[in-house]
């Protein structure tokens, strides 16, 4: 059987037929949903009227997307956007695709800081996903995002406009922190590169082949170099009793909590992600 894409319902049938064996069913469903979001089909159309027509142009576009999926290129890069928390986030080859774990980090910060008013800094912001989701869901916050990559910052700025979020994006090299002076920051959040070079062999090929390595990898000898740099920045700009939230390599929870303790942080917690891995560390600055 050869499926022709004529209605919304056909999208999944087509992808299932074309990608059978290449991707698991759960991923095919996720692809279908992202494609439907890209075409801005309404929930009503998708759920109550799956027989709604798909135009010839849209059908051709879906066939093209499907061909690219066969090369292993991530769907988010192919269609140029993804969903993150309650935001639509554009991505390209200069930005990491924001991960579900990072949505958990955002959720934690929002839930632990209800009614927050103050300034918040996202270091290594990439697509701006964290900064934008926090700005929208913590309306009393003044959010800044920094990154070393100018092309990533361009996308982050586009994403702020797309999501009607007020965020300031600034170029800054966290390893050369003199460039950024933002005294009086109340909350610092960061998901810096944390995958050790030696962990490459265990990574998915589509991550290695398509995502920016400068967003992912750290040398084996210095796996915490970005966290050290951020804590130095925090020493200067985070207010007393200000909070820090990190996403971390699941194998380095102990080292991270020790490092926060030696820097004088209190109420340090290592928090598991949905897969039971030590994925987040948080603490309060105390001296
Ligand atoms: N915050 C985004 C997210 O969670 O999806 C992106 C996180 S990605 C793991 C790390 C980010 O740190 C990348 O966007 C990368 O460009 C940035 N980065 C790498 N080295 C940096 C440096 N020296 N200074 C500032 N940002 C840096
Ligand atoms: N969680 C990402 C991955 O496994 C890594 C993100 C990071 O290095 N901060 O690909």
Tab-separated table of C-alpha atoms and ligand atoms in Angstrom:
chain	number	residue	atom	x	y	z
A	1	UNK	CA	0.000	0.000	0.000
A	2	UNK	CA	1.266	3.460	-0.828
A	3	UNK	CA	-0.236	6.156	1.376
A	4	UNK	CA	-1.023	9.469	-0.311
A	5	UNK	CA	-1.215	12.436	2.026
A	6	UNK	CA	-4.632	13.960	1.442
A	7	UNK	CA	-5.936	14.493	4.975
A	8	UNK	CA	-4.489	15.195	8.417
A	9	UNK	CA	-5.034	11.559	9.348
A	10	UNK	CA	-2.801	10.438	6.456
A	11	UNK	CA	0.269	12.188	7.905
A	12	UNK	CA	0.877	9.528	10.538
A	13	UNK	CA	0.001	6.673	8.160
A	14	UNK	CA	2.467	8.010	5.599
A	15	UNK	CA	5.300	8.460	8.100
A	16	UNK	CA	4.640	5.049	9.600
A	17	UNK	CA	4.844	3.402	6.199
A	18	UNK	CA	7.959	5.295	5.112
A	19	UNK	CA	9.899	5.142	8.385
A	20	UNK	CA	8.894	1.717	9.600
A	21	UNK	CA	11.994	-0.032	10.973
A	22	UNK	CA	14.059	3.177	11.016
A	23	UNK	CA	12.378	4.768	14.033
A	24	UNK	CA	10.256	3.373	16.878
A	25	UNK	CA	6.509	4.049	16.819
A	26	UNK	CA	6.787	6.556	19.707
A	27	UNK	CA	9.180	8.706	17.656
A	28	UNK	CA	6.941	8.487	14.589
A	29	UNK	CA	4.070	9.823	16.704
A	30	UNK	CA	6.329	12.630	17.981
A	31	UNK	CA	7.318	13.501	14.367
A	32	UNK	CA	3.644	13.572	13.377
A	33	UNK	CA	2.835	15.955	16.211
A	34	UNK	CA	5.709	18.319	15.401
A	35	UNK	CA	4.725	18.408	11.721
A	36	UNK	CA	1.115	19.192	12.646
A	37	UNK	CA	2.318	21.970	14.956
A	38	UNK	CA	4.541	23.339	12.196
A	39	UNK	CA	1.565	23.648	9.866
A	40	UNK	CA	-0.371	25.294	12.695
A	41	UNK	CA	-3.300	22.894	12.374
A	42	UNK	CA	-5.752	23.664	15.157
A	43	UNK	CA	-6.552	21.167	17.924
A	44	UNK	CA	-10.110	21.093	16.590
A	45	UNK	CA	-8.891	20.074	13.132
A	46	UNK	CA	-6.470	17.493	14.511
A	47	UNK	CA	-8.797	15.775	16.955
A	48	UNK	CA	-12.346	16.374	15.713
A	49	UNK	CA	-11.776	16.654	11.970
A	50	UNK	CA	-8.846	14.380	11.031
A	51	UNK	CA	-10.380	14.224	7.566
A	52	UNK	CA	-9.536	17.928	7.037
A	53	UNK	CA	-7.601	18.274	3.802
A	54	UNK	CA	-3.842	18.762	3.530
A	55	UNK	CA	-2.847	20.916	0.551
A	56	UNK	CA	-0.655	19.567	-2.242
A	57	UNK	CA	2.101	21.919	-1.145
A	58	UNK	CA	1.924	20.683	2.424
A	59	UNK	CA	1.944	17.068	1.248
A	60	UNK	CA	5.078	17.720	-0.825
A	61	UNK	CA	6.716	19.376	2.201
A	62	UNK	CA	5.882	16.381	4.405
A	63	UNK	CA	7.409	14.028	1.813
A	64	UNK	CA	10.571	16.171	1.827
A	65	UNK	CA	10.731	16.145	5.644
A	66	UNK	CA	10.343	12.382	5.594
A	67	UNK	CA	13.212	11.970	3.131
A	68	UNK	CA	15.458	14.009	5.405
A	69	UNK	CA	14.399	11.976	8.427
A	70	UNK	CA	15.764	8.946	6.622
A	71	UNK	CA	19.241	10.548	6.740
A	72	UNK	CA	19.079	10.730	10.549
A	73	UNK	CA	18.780	14.514	10.680
A	74	UNK	CA	16.764	15.506	13.770
A	75	UNK	CA	13.180	16.532	12.977
A	76	UNK	CA	13.638	19.763	14.954
A	77	UNK	CA	16.398	20.933	12.583
A	78	UNK	CA	14.433	19.820	9.522
A	79	UNK	CA	11.334	21.805	10.417
A	80	UNK	CA	13.339	24.519	12.184
A	81	UNK	CA	11.489	24.520	15.482
A	82	UNK	CA	10.459	22.522	18.501
A	83	UNK	CA	8.158	22.813	21.493
A	84	UNK	CA	9.791	23.575	24.824
A	85	UNK	CA	7.674	23.955	27.944
A	86	UNK	CA	4.824	26.133	26.681
A	87	UNK	CA	6.929	27.875	24.029
A	88	UNK	CA	7.718	27.370	20.340
A	89	UNK	CA	11.502	27.494	19.975
A	90	UNK	CA	13.276	27.882	16.646
A	91	UNK	CA	16.514	25.951	16.300
A	92	UNK	CA	19.242	25.624	13.712
A	93	UNK	CA	22.630	23.970	13.437
A	94	UNK	CA	24.128	26.652	15.752
A	95	UNK	CA	21.850	25.740	18.624
A	96	UNK	CA	21.413	22.617	20.660
A	97	UNK	CA	17.900	21.161	20.493
A	98	UNK	CA	16.471	21.821	23.952
A	99	UNK	CA	15.978	18.577	25.862
A	100	UNK	CA	13.088	17.266	27.981
A	101	UNK	CA	15.399	17.221	31.034
A	102	UNK	CA	15.876	20.943	30.598
A	103	UNK	CA	12.109	21.394	30.654
A	104	UNK	CA	12.216	19.669	34.039
A	105	UNK	CA	14.813	22.194	35.208
A	106	UNK	CA	12.610	25.070	34.073
A	107	UNK	CA	9.610	23.507	35.814
A	108	UNK	CA	11.587	23.139	39.062
A	109	UNK	CA	12.662	26.793	39.000
A	110	UNK	CA	9.137	28.030	38.276
A	111	UNK	CA	7.605	25.894	41.049
A	112	UNK	CA	10.240	26.826	43.638
A	113	UNK	CA	10.029	30.556	42.941
A	114	UNK	CA	6.327	31.380	42.689
A	115	UNK	CA	5.743	35.122	42.927
A	116	UNK	CA	9.454	35.816	42.313
A	117	UNK	CA	10.441	39.358	41.474
A	118	UNK	CA	14.034	40.092	40.575
A	119	UNK	CA	16.716	39.398	38.019
A	120	UNK	CA	17.547	36.082	36.484
A	121	UNK	CA	20.515	35.132	34.312
A	122	UNK	CA	20.722	32.117	31.969
A	123	UNK	CA	24.366	31.418	31.087
A	124	UNK	CA	24.953	29.468	27.848
A	125	UNK	CA	21.438	30.195	26.652
A	126	UNK	CA	21.718	28.693	23.129
A	127	UNK	CA	18.266	28.918	21.512
A	128	UNK	CA	17.144	30.942	24.550
A	129	UNK	CA	14.752	28.158	25.567
A	130	UNK	CA	15.374	28.352	29.333
A	131	UNK	CA	15.471	32.155	29.465
A	132	UNK	CA	12.286	32.546	27.410
A	133	UNK	CA	10.275	29.873	29.243
A	134	UNK	CA	11.269	31.436	32.582
A	135	UNK	CA	10.486	34.991	31.427
A	136	UNK	CA	7.016	33.927	30.325
A	137	UNK	CA	6.211	31.829	33.363
A	138	UNK	CA	7.830	34.085	35.980
A	139	UNK	CA	6.328	37.416	34.982
A	140	UNK	CA	8.033	39.325	37.818
A	141	UNK	CA	11.496	38.439	36.561
A	142	UNK	CA	13.922	40.482	34.472
A	143	UNK	CA	15.735	37.870	32.390
A	144	UNK	CA	19.094	38.011	30.623
A	145	UNK	CA	20.574	35.229	28.493
A	146	UNK	CA	24.223	35.002	27.467
A	147	UNK	CA	26.137	32.822	25.056
A	148	UNK	CA	29.474	32.812	23.274
A	149	UNK	CA	27.807	32.028	19.931
A	150	UNK	CA	26.507	34.994	17.946
A	151	UNK	CA	24.445	32.827	15.570
A	152	UNK	CA	22.798	31.149	18.574
A	153	UNK	CA	22.018	34.577	20.065
A	154	UNK	CA	20.378	35.620	16.774
A	155	UNK	CA	18.005	32.667	17.056
A	156	UNK	CA	17.431	33.368	20.770
A	157	UNK	CA	16.381	36.928	19.924
A	158	UNK	CA	14.005	35.655	17.222
A	159	UNK	CA	12.568	33.235	19.755
A	160	UNK	CA	11.927	36.012	22.259
A	161	UNK	CA	9.918	37.902	19.627
A	162	UNK	CA	8.079	34.744	18.523
A	163	UNK	CA	7.025	34.026	22.107
A	164	UNK	CA	6.431	37.669	23.078
A	165	UNK	CA	8.980	37.316	25.887
A	166	UNK	CA	11.036	40.193	27.180
A	167	UNK	CA	14.604	38.889	27.483
A	168	UNK	CA	17.931	40.643	26.949
A	169	UNK	CA	20.413	38.501	25.039
A	170	UNK	CA	24.100	39.390	25.249
A	171	UNK	CA	27.291	37.881	23.897
A	172	UNK	CA	29.584	36.782	26.706
A	173	UNK	CA	32.311	34.168	27.088
A	174	UNK	CA	31.755	32.567	30.485
A	175	UNK	CA	35.368	31.418	30.582
A	176	UNK	CA	36.414	35.045	30.261
A	177	UNK	CA	33.905	36.496	32.648
A	178	UNK	CA	35.299	40.016	32.623
A	179	UNK	CA	33.074	40.759	29.649
A	180	UNK	CA	29.870	40.351	31.613
A	181	UNK	CA	29.115	42.559	34.576
A	182	UNK	CA	25.570	42.193	35.861
A	183	UNK	CA	25.785	42.836	39.594
A	184	UNK	CA	22.763	42.105	41.762
A	185	UNK	CA	21.535	38.979	39.986
A	186	UNK	CA	19.024	37.033	42.119
A	187	UNK	CA	18.967	33.692	40.295
A	188	UNK	CA	21.562	32.128	37.990
A	189	UNK	CA	20.646	29.125	35.858
A	190	UNK	CA	22.853	27.226	33.470
A	191	UNK	CA	22.901	24.111	31.348
A	192	UNK	CA	26.512	24.358	30.137
A	193	UNK	CA	28.347	21.764	28.018
A	194	UNK	CA	28.895	18.722	30.241
A	195	UNK	CA	29.383	15.610	28.104
A	196	UNK	CA	32.936	14.264	28.429
A	197	UNK	CA	34.800	13.522	25.211
A	198	UNK	CA	35.120	9.907	26.376
A	199	UNK	CA	31.324	9.650	26.526
A	200	UNK	CA	31.026	10.280	22.771
A	201	UNK	CA	31.039	6.588	21.965
A	202	UNK	CA	27.828	6.115	23.952
A	203	UNK	CA	25.974	8.920	22.194
A	204	UNK	CA	23.379	8.666	19.449
A	205	UNK	CA	24.752	9.139	15.945
A	206	UNK	CA	22.159	11.800	15.103
A	207	UNK	CA	23.341	13.914	18.056
A	208	UNK	CA	27.010	13.523	17.095
A	209	UNK	CA	26.435	14.153	13.396
A	210	UNK	CA	24.092	17.117	13.612
A	211	UNK	CA	24.317	19.000	16.927
A	212	UNK	CA	26.965	21.657	17.698
A	213	UNK	CA	29.850	20.032	19.545
A	214	UNK	CA	30.757	23.313	21.229
A	215	UNK	CA	27.388	23.132	23.016
A	216	UNK	CA	27.941	19.609	24.265
A	217	UNK	CA	31.480	18.573	25.001
A	218	UNK	CA	34.068	19.155	27.693
A	219	UNK	CA	37.551	17.679	27.947
A	220	UNK	CA	37.838	14.556	30.110
A	221	UNK	CA	40.449	16.267	32.242
A	222	UNK	CA	38.210	19.227	33.066
A	223	UNK	CA	34.588	18.061	33.095
A	224	UNK	CA	33.471	20.824	35.455
A	225	UNK	CA	35.318	23.727	33.866
A	226	UNK	CA	32.151	25.605	32.919
A	227	UNK	CA	30.620	25.171	36.385
A	228	UNK	CA	33.820	26.495	37.990
A	229	UNK	CA	33.700	29.522	35.711
A	230	UNK	CA	30.022	30.134	36.485
A	231	UNK	CA	30.643	29.917	40.243
A	232	UNK	CA	33.406	32.502	39.839
A	233	UNK	CA	30.969	34.763	38.022
A	234	UNK	CA	28.385	34.083	40.752
A	235	UNK	CA	30.921	35.089	43.385
A	236	UNK	CA	30.861	38.576	41.884
A	237	UNK	CA	27.302	39.060	40.688
A	238	UNK	CA	24.920	36.765	42.581
A	239	UNK	CA	23.289	38.511	45.562
A	240	UNK	CA	23.680	37.087	49.067
A	241	UNK	CA	21.025	34.321	49.459
A	242	UNK	CA	20.692	34.265	45.665
A	243	UNK	CA	20.004	30.873	44.112
A	244	UNK	CA	21.908	28.877	41.551
A	245	UNK	CA	20.410	26.076	39.421
A	246	UNK	CA	22.495	23.789	37.221
A	247	UNK	CA	21.777	20.953	34.834
A	248	UNK	CA	24.628	18.459	35.251
A	249	UNK	CA	26.240	15.299	33.964
A	250	UNK	CA	24.466	12.462	35.776
A	251	UNK	CA	27.768	10.983	36.960
A	252	UNK	CA	29.023	14.146	38.657
A	253	UNK	CA	26.356	14.914	41.267
A	254	UNK	CA	28.689	14.346	44.212
A	255	UNK	CA	31.512	16.446	42.717
A	256	UNK	CA	29.042	19.234	41.967
A	257	UNK	CA	27.524	19.310	45.441
A	258	UNK	CA	31.035	19.244	46.973
A	259	UNK	CA	32.036	22.144	44.763
A	260	UNK	CA	28.990	24.193	45.788
A	261	UNK	CA	29.690	23.406	49.458
A	262	UNK	CA	33.318	24.505	49.157
A	263	UNK	CA	32.156	27.758	47.569
A	264	UNK	CA	30.002	28.397	50.644
A	265	UNK	CA	26.563	27.501	49.272
A	266	UNK	CA	23.880	26.108	51.600
A	267	UNK	CA	20.693	24.081	51.110
A	268	UNK	CA	22.479	22.145	48.363
A	269	UNK	CA	20.324	19.526	46.668
A	270	UNK	CA	21.121	17.060	43.907
A	271	UNK	CA	17.829	16.337	42.146
A	272	UNK	CA	16.958	13.397	39.918
A	273	UNK	CA	15.373	13.707	36.489
A	274	UNK	CA	12.366	11.698	35.353
A	275	UNK	CA	14.688	8.803	34.474
A	276	UNK	CA	16.074	8.671	38.018
A	277	UNK	CA	19.439	10.202	37.018
A	278	UNK	CA	21.185	12.864	39.105
A	279	UNK	CA	20.554	15.723	36.688
A	280	UNK	CA	20.199	18.985	38.610
A	281	UNK	CA	22.028	20.739	41.436
A	282	UNK	CA	20.846	23.790	43.286
A	283	UNK	CA	22.030	25.822	46.242
A	284	UNK	CA	21.821	29.189	47.962
A	285	UNK	CA	24.773	31.555	48.151
A	286	UNK	CA	25.832	32.176	51.701
A	287	UNK	CA	29.188	33.879	51.757
B	1	LIG	N1	20.617	26.625	27.338
B	1	LIG	C1	20.393	25.867	26.113
B	1	LIG	C2	19.554	24.655	26.410
B	1	LIG	O1	19.473	24.282	27.596
B	1	LIG	O2	18.990	24.066	25.499
B	1	LIG	C3	21.724	25.449	25.475
B	1	LIG	C4	22.603	24.643	26.354
B	1	LIG	S1	24.038	23.956	25.554
B	1	LIG	C5	24.221	22.477	26.498
B	1	LIG	C6	25.404	24.946	26.136
B	1	LIG	C7	25.517	26.345	25.559
B	1	LIG	O3	26.699	26.955	26.099
B	1	LIG	C8	25.652	26.423	24.045
B	1	LIG	O4	24.680	27.272	23.525
B	1	LIG	C9	27.066	26.997	23.803
B	1	LIG	O5	27.157	27.867	22.676
B	1	LIG	C10	27.314	27.744	25.093
B	1	LIG	N2	28.729	27.944	25.390
B	1	LIG	C11	29.774	27.102	25.151
B	1	LIG	N3	30.924	27.656	25.574
B	1	LIG	C12	30.608	28.862	26.100
B	1	LIG	C13	31.378	29.924	26.690
B	1	LIG	N4	32.701	29.844	26.825
B	1	LIG	N5	30.702	31.034	27.119
B	1	LIG	C14	29.354	31.128	26.976
B	1	LIG	N6	28.588	30.174	26.422
B	1	LIG	C15	29.209	29.057	25.986
B	2	LIG	N1	21.662	16.300	27.647
B	2	LIG	C1	22.473	16.560	26.488
B	2	LIG	C2	22.785	15.274	25.737
B	2	LIG	O1	22.734	14.220	26.282
B	2	LIG	C3	23.765	17.263	26.906
B	2	LIG	C4	23.522	18.654	27.303
B	2	LIG	C5	24.758	19.329	27.824
B	2	LIG	O2	25.902	19.014	27.506
B	2	LIG	N2	24.521	20.301	28.627
B	2	LIG	O3	23.049	15.281	24.558
